[in-house]
mmCIF file of C-alpha atoms and ligand atoms in Angstrom:
data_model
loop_
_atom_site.group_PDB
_atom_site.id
_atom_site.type_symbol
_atom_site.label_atom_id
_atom_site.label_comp_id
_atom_site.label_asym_id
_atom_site.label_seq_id
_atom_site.Cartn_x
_atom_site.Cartn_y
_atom_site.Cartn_z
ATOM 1 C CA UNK A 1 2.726 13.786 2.936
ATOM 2 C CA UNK A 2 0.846 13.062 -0.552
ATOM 3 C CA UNK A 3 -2.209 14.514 -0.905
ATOM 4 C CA UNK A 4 -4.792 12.677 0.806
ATOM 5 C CA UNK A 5 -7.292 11.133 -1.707
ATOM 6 C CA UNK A 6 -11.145 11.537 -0.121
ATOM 7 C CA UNK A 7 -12.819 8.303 -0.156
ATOM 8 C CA UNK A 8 -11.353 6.829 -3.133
ATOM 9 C CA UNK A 9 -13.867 4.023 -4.726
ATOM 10 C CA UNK A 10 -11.550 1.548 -6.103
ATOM 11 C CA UNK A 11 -12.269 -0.855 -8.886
ATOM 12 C CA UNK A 12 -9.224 -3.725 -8.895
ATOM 13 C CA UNK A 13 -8.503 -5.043 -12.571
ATOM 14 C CA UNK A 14 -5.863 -7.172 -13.573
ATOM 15 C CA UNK A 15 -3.482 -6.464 -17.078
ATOM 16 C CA UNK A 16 -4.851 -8.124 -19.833
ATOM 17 C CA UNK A 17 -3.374 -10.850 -21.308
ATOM 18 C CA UNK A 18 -2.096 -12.551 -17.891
ATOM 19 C CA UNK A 19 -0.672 -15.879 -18.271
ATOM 20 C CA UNK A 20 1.246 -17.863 -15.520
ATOM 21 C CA UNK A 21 4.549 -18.101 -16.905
ATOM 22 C CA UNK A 22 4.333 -14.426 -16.883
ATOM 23 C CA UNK A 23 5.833 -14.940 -13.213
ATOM 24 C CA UNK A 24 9.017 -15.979 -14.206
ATOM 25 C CA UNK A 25 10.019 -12.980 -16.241
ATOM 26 C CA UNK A 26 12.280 -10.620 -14.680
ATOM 27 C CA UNK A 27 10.315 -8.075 -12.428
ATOM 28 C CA UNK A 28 11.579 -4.692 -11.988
ATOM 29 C CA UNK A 29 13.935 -4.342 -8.597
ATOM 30 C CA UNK A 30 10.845 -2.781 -6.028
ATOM 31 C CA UNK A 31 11.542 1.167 -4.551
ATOM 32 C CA UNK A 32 12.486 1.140 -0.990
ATOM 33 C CA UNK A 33 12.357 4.565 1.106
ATOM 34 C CA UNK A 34 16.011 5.249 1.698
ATOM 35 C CA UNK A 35 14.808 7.379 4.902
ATOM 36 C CA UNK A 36 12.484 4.569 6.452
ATOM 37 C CA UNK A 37 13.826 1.649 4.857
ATOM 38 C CA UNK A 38 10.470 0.765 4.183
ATOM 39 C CA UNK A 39 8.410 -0.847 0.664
ATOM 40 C CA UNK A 40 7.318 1.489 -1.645
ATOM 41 C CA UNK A 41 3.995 1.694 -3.984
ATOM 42 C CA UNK A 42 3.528 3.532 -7.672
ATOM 43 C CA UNK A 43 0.712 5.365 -8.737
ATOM 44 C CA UNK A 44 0.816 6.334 -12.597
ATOM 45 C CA UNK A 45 -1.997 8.224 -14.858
ATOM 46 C CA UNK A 46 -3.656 7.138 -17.840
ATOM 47 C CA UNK A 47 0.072 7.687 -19.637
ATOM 48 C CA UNK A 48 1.585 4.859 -17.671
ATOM 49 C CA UNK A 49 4.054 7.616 -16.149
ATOM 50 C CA UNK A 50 4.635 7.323 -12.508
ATOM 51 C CA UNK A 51 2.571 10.775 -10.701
ATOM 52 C CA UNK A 52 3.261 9.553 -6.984
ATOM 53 C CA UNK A 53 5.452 7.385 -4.444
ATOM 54 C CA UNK A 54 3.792 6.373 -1.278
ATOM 55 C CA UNK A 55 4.906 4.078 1.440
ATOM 56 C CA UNK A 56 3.452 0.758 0.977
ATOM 57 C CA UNK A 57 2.298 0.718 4.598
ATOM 58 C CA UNK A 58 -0.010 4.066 3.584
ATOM 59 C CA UNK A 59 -1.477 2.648 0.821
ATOM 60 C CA UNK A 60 -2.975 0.246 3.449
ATOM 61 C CA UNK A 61 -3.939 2.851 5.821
ATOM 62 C CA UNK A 62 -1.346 3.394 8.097
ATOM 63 C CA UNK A 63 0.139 7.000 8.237
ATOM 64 C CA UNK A 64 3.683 8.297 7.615
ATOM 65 C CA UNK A 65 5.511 11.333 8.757
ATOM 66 C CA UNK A 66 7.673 12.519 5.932
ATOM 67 C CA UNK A 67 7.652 11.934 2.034
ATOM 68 C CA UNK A 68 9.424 8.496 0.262
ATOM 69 C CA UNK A 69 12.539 9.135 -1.027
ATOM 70 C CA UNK A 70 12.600 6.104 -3.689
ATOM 71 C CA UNK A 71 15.580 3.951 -3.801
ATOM 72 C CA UNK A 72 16.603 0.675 -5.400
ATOM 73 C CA UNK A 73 15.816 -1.938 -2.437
ATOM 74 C CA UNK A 74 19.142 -3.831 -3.407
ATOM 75 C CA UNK A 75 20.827 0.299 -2.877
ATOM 76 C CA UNK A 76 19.842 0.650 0.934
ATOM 77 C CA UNK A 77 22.226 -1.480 3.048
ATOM 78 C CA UNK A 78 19.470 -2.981 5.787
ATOM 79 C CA UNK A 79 15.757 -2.406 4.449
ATOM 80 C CA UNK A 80 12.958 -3.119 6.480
ATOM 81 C CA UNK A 81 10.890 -6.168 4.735
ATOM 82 C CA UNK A 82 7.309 -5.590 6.052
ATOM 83 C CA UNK A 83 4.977 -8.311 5.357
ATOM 84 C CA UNK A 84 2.569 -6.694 2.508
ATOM 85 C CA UNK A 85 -0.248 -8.311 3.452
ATOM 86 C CA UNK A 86 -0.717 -7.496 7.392
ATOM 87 C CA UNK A 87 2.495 -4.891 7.850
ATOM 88 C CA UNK A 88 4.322 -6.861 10.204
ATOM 89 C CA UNK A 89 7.456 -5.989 10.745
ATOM 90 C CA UNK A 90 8.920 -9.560 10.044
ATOM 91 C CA UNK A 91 8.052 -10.595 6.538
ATOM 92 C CA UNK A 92 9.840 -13.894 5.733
ATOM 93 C CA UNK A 93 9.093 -15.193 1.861
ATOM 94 C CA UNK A 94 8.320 -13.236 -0.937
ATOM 95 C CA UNK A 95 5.715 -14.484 -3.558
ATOM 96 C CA UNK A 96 4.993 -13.611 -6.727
ATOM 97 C CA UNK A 97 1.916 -13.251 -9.245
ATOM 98 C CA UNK A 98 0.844 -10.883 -11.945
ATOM 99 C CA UNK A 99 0.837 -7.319 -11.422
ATOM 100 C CA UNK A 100 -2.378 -6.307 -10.026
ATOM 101 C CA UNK A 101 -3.598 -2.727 -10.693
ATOM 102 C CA UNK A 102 -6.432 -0.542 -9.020
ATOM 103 C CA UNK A 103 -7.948 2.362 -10.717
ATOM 104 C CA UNK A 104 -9.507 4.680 -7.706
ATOM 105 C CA UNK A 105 -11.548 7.594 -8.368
ATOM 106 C CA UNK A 106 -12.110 10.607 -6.365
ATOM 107 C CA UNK A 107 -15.549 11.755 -5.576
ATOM 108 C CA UNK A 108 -16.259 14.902 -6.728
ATOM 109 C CA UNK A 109 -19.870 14.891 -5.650
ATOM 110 C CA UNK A 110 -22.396 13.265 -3.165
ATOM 111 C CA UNK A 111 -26.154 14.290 -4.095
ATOM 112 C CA UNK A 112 -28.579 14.036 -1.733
ATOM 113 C CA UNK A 113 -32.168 14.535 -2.170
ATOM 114 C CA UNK A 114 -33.254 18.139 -0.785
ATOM 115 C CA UNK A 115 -36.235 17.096 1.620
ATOM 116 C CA UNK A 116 -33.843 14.436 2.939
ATOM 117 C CA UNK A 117 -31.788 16.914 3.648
ATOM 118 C CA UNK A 118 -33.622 19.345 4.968
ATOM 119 C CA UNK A 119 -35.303 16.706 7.201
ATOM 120 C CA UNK A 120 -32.057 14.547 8.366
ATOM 121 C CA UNK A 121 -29.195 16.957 7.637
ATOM 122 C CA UNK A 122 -26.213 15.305 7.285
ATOM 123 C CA UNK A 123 -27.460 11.737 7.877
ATOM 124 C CA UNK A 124 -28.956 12.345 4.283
ATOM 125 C CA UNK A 125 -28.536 9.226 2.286
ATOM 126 C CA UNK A 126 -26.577 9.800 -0.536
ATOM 127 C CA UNK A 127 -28.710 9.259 -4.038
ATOM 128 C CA UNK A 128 -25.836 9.497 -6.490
ATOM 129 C CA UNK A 129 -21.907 9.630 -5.955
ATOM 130 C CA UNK A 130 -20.065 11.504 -9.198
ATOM 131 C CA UNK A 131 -16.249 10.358 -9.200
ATOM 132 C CA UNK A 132 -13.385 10.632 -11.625
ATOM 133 C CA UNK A 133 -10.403 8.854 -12.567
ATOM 134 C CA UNK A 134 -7.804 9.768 -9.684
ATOM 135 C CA UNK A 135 -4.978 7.716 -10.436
ATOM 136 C CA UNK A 136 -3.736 4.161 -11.188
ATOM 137 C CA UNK A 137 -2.506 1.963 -8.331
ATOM 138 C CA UNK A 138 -0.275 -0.432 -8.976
ATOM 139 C CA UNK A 139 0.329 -3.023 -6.720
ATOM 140 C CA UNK A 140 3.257 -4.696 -7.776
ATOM 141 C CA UNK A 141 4.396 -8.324 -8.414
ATOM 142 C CA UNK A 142 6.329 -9.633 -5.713
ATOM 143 C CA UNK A 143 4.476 -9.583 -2.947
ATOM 144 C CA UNK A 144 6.294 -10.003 0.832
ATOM 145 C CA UNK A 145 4.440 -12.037 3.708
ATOM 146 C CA UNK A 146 5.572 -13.077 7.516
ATOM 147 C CA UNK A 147 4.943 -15.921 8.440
ATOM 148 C CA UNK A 148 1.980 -16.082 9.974
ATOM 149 C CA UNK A 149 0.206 -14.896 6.325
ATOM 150 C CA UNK A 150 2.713 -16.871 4.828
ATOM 151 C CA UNK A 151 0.871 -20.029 6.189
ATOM 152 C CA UNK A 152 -2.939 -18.497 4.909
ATOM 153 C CA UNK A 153 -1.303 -18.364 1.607
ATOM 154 C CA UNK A 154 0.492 -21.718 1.315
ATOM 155 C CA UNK A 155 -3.379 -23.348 2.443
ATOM 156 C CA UNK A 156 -4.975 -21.092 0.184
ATOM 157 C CA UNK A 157 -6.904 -19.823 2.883
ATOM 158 C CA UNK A 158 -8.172 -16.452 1.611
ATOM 159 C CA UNK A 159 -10.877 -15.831 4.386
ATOM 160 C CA UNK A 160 -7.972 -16.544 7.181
ATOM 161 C CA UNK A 161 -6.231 -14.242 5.125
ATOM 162 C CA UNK A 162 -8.569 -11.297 5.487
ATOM 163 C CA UNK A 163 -9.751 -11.977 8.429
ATOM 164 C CA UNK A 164 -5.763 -11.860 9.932
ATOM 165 C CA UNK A 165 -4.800 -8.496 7.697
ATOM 166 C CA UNK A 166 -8.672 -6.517 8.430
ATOM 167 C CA UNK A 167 -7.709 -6.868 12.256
ATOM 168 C CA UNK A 168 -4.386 -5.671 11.575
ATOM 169 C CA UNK A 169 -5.643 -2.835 9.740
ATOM 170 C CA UNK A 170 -6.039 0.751 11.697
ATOM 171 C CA UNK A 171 -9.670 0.879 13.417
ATOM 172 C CA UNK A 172 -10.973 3.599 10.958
ATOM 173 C CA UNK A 173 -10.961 1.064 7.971
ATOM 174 C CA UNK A 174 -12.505 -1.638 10.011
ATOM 175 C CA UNK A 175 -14.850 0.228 12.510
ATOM 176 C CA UNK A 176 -18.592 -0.098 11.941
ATOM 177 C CA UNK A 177 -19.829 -0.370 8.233
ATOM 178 C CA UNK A 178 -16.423 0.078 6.924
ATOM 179 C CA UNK A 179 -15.359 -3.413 7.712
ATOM 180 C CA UNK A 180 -17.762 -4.664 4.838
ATOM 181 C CA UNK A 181 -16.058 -2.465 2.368
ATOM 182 C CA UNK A 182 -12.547 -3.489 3.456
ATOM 183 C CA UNK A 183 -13.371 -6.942 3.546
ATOM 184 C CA UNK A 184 -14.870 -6.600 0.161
ATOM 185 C CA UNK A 185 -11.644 -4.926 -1.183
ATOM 186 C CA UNK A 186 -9.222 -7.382 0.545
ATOM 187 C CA UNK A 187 -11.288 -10.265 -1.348
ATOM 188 C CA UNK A 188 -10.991 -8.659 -4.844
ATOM 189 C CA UNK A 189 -7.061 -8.210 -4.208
ATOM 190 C CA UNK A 190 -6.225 -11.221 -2.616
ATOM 191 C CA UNK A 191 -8.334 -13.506 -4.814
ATOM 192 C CA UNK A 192 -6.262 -12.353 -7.915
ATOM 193 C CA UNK A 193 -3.164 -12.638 -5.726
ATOM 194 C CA UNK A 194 -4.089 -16.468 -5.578
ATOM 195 C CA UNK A 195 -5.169 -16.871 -9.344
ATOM 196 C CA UNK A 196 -1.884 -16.022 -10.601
ATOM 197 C CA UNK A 197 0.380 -17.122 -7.724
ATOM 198 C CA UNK A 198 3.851 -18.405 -9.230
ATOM 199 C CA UNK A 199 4.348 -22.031 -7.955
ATOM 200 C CA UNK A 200 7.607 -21.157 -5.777
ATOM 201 C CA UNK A 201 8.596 -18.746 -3.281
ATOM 202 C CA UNK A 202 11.482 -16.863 -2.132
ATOM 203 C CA UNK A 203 12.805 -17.039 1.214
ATOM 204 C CA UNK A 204 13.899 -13.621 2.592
ATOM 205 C CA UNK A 205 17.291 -13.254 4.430
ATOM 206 C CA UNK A 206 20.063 -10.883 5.728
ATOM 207 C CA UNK A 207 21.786 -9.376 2.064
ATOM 208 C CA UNK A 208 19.164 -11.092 0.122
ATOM 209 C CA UNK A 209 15.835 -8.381 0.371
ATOM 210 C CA UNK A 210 14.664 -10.167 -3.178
ATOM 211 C CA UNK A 211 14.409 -13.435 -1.298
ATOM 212 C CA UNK A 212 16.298 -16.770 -2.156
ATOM 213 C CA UNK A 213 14.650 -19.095 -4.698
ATOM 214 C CA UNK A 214 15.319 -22.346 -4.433
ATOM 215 C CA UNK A 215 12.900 -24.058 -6.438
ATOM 216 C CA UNK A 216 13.244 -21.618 -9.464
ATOM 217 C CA UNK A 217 10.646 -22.257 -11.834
ATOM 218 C CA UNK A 218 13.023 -21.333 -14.582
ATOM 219 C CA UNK A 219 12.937 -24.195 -16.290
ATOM 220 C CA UNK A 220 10.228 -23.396 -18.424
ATOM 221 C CA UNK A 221 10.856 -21.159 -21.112
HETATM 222 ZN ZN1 LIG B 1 10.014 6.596 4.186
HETATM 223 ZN ZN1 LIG B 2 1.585 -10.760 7.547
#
């Protein structure tokens, strides 16, 4: 297991200096667990140097039972393509936009007023929150998506969108007043997701985990 970050608050930011025909550029090849088969994510520090693997599915809540062994997706013989957007099992197209990072800081504090306290224990509100820089998420360029986001993405329908990937998502990151937060969170991600969107898409199928590009916008520079 990586260590579990409390509560990190995340601030989404995109690389500077993010044009569109950035998409057609060669992207690295993704990291695939060779135990699970399953999508990997990066964290890095302020260095740029990679600190952490996770399984993509835990950086959107979900738990997993052993550590990622990263592997070249195109090295494991049958990985499975989860959709990165809701984790289904079934993700059919790949898209691609500009690499979206997230820099998430750990609280290292919560200060709370000392009458409040004393008079509401640990339904104190919080006054202040300190935090510092955790770690750097990044969230990668190609993104994967069944079908059923697939068709929220090809209508540009980013509040479908969120609405179908929040109910997907486990009840802790959804229950009560968290829902507002996730919601918030999915909105800052996905709405850079559609700003930068390359124009095609790639069509995922048996011995082709990349996705097949038919309309290849290669013919620009
Ligand atoms: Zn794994
Ligand atoms: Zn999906």
């Amino acid at each position: 297991m990586p260590p579990h970050i409390p509560h990190p608050e995340e601030s989404a930011r995109l690389p500077e200096a993010v044009a569109p025909h950035t998409n057609t550029a060669p992207v690295p090849e993704p990291f695939y667990c060779r135990r699970c088969r399953r999508a990997l994510n990066i964290r890095f520090n302020d260095l740029g140097i990679i600190v952490e693997y996770l399984h993509a599915a835990e950086q959107r809540g979900h738990r997993s039972d052993h550590r990622p062994e990263p592997t070249p997706v195109t090295e494991i013989p049958d990985p499975i393509i989860e959709c990165d957007f809701c984790t289904a099992p079934d993700a059919a197209w790949i898209y691609r936009c500009a690499n979206q990072v997230t820099d998430a800081r750990r609280v290292t504090a919560r200060v709370v007023a000392v009458g409040d306290y004393q008079s509401r224990h640990h339904a104190a509100r919080v006054r202040r929150t300190d935090t510092e820089h955790a770690f750097t998420q990044a969230w990668g360029e190609r993104w994967s998506a069944c079908q059923g986001c697939a068709d929220h993405i090809e209508a540009r329908d980013l509040y479908g969108l969120i609405g179908r990937v929040a109910d997907a998502m486990p009840a802790k990151l959804t229950r009560g007043k968290h829902l507002m937060r996730t919601r918030g969170q999915l909105h800052d991600r996905y709405s850079d997701v559609f700003d930068t969107l390359a124009p095609s898409r790639g069509r995922i199928a048996p011995g082709h985990p990349l996705g097949i590009w038919t309309h290849q916008a290669g013919e620009a520079p």
